Amino acid sequence: MSWFKRKKEPEENKISAQSLTCPGCPRPCPERGPRGKMGPMGPQGPTGPTGATGATGPAGGPTGPTGPTGATGPTGATGPTGPTGATGSDGEDGVTGATGTAATLQVGSVTTGEPEEEAQVTNRGDESNAIFDFVIPRGQTGTDGVPGNDGATGPTGPTGPTGATGPTGSTGATGPKGATGTCSCKAPDLLSAYSTPPQSGKSGTVLIFDRNAVINGSSIFHAQNSGTFTIQQTGFYQVSFHGTLAPASGSAFPLTVSLYLQQQGTQVPGTAVQHTFHTSTDSANVAFSQIIQVTTVPTTIQVIGQGTGYFYGPISMSINKLGS
């Protein structure tokens, strides 16, 4: 379809005509005025009539390829069964087979099963040589029979072992309080002494105790600043000693210093203690405790030191009377 467009008249021609022939003007204007601003766009006009239908175009392209074959449809229903055919004639007899070997049969194992099990027979041989194993359930336990008559009384058996001791009975009531007895006890006899400042010693030195700490009773005596303790009553006494030893200046090393308790000039067995020093700054704590028996009074006891040169202190000794 062809469309024809009307040629639009130039705007400046319209303006020129309007300028030269202004409505209401007494005469044409000799000069063209300045161009005014473009006015607003007018409303859209009505739609024009539909044009004539164009000629039909040529036919379409070639036919496309054949599509894939569709899926096979479901199988149809089974037709009715045909009539039974006529019975055929009997066939010829077959050839007689060879005589087979005689089969053997023997019993294998026989096992007693539980009452609830089923009986079982198993052939562990083959068709020609059968060996049958049997599992036969035992019967249920029968009911108890009628008790028989009591037999004669047998001889008395040996006495059995003694049974365990029964539980202790409850405590009985408290008896009445006895009469108050007289007391003949007394405080124990004892004495303790000590020495604080270090003192020098050598072989055969009697260690000096310059203070008494506790004294009770009259069995034991010690004078302060003395090394002798006097036992004034017979009996048994416990003697305990503790002290610190150190080498004297200028001593040759190694230096061995020993101490022991002496009673009436005789060393008391089990009281010897000693220490070997290797440097001048070395020190050692020594101690002993022993029980002695005093049979004659007065008896003296002392602590004796042995060594070429040493210091002792602080030291302490306690003597307790244990009994007569």
Short mmCIF file of N, CA, C and O in Angstrom, two decimals, residues 5 85 92 142 172 215 229 308:
data_model
loop_
_atom_site.label_atom_id
_atom_site.label_comp_id
_atom_site.label_asym_id
_atom_site.label_seq_id
_atom_site.Cartn_x
_atom_site.Cartn_y
_atom_site.Cartn_z
N LYS A 5 2.17 11.76 1.51
CA LYS A 5 2.27 12.76 2.58
C LYS A 5 2.23 14.14 1.96
O LYS A 5 2.96 14.43 1.01
N GLY A 85 -7.29 -80.26 20.29
CA GLY A 85 -7.00 -81.11 19.15
C GLY A 85 -7.27 -82.58 19.45
O GLY A 85 -7.47 -82.98 20.59
N GLU A 92 6.05 -95.87 20.61
CA GLU A 92 6.62 -97.20 20.77
C GLU A 92 7.27 -97.33 22.14
O GLU A 92 7.74 -96.35 22.73
N GLY A 142 8.29 -87.35 83.44
CA GLY A 142 7.01 -87.84 83.96
C GLY A 142 6.70 -87.29 85.33
O GLY A 142 7.54 -86.67 85.98
N GLY A 172 24.82 -55.54 129.15
CA GLY A 172 23.99 -55.56 130.36
C GLY A 172 23.96 -54.19 131.05
O GLY A 172 24.70 -53.26 130.68
N ILE A 215 62.87 -29.25 137.05
CA ILE A 215 63.29 -30.22 138.06
C ILE A 215 62.07 -30.59 138.88
O ILE A 215 61.30 -29.73 139.30
N PHE A 229 75.63 -35.28 136.24
CA PHE A 229 74.28 -35.47 136.77
C PHE A 229 74.36 -36.61 137.79
O PHE A 229 74.96 -37.66 137.50
N THR A 308 89.67 -34.06 117.84
CA THR A 308 90.85 -33.22 118.03
C THR A 308 90.50 -31.77 118.29
O THR A 308 91.25 -31.04 118.92
#
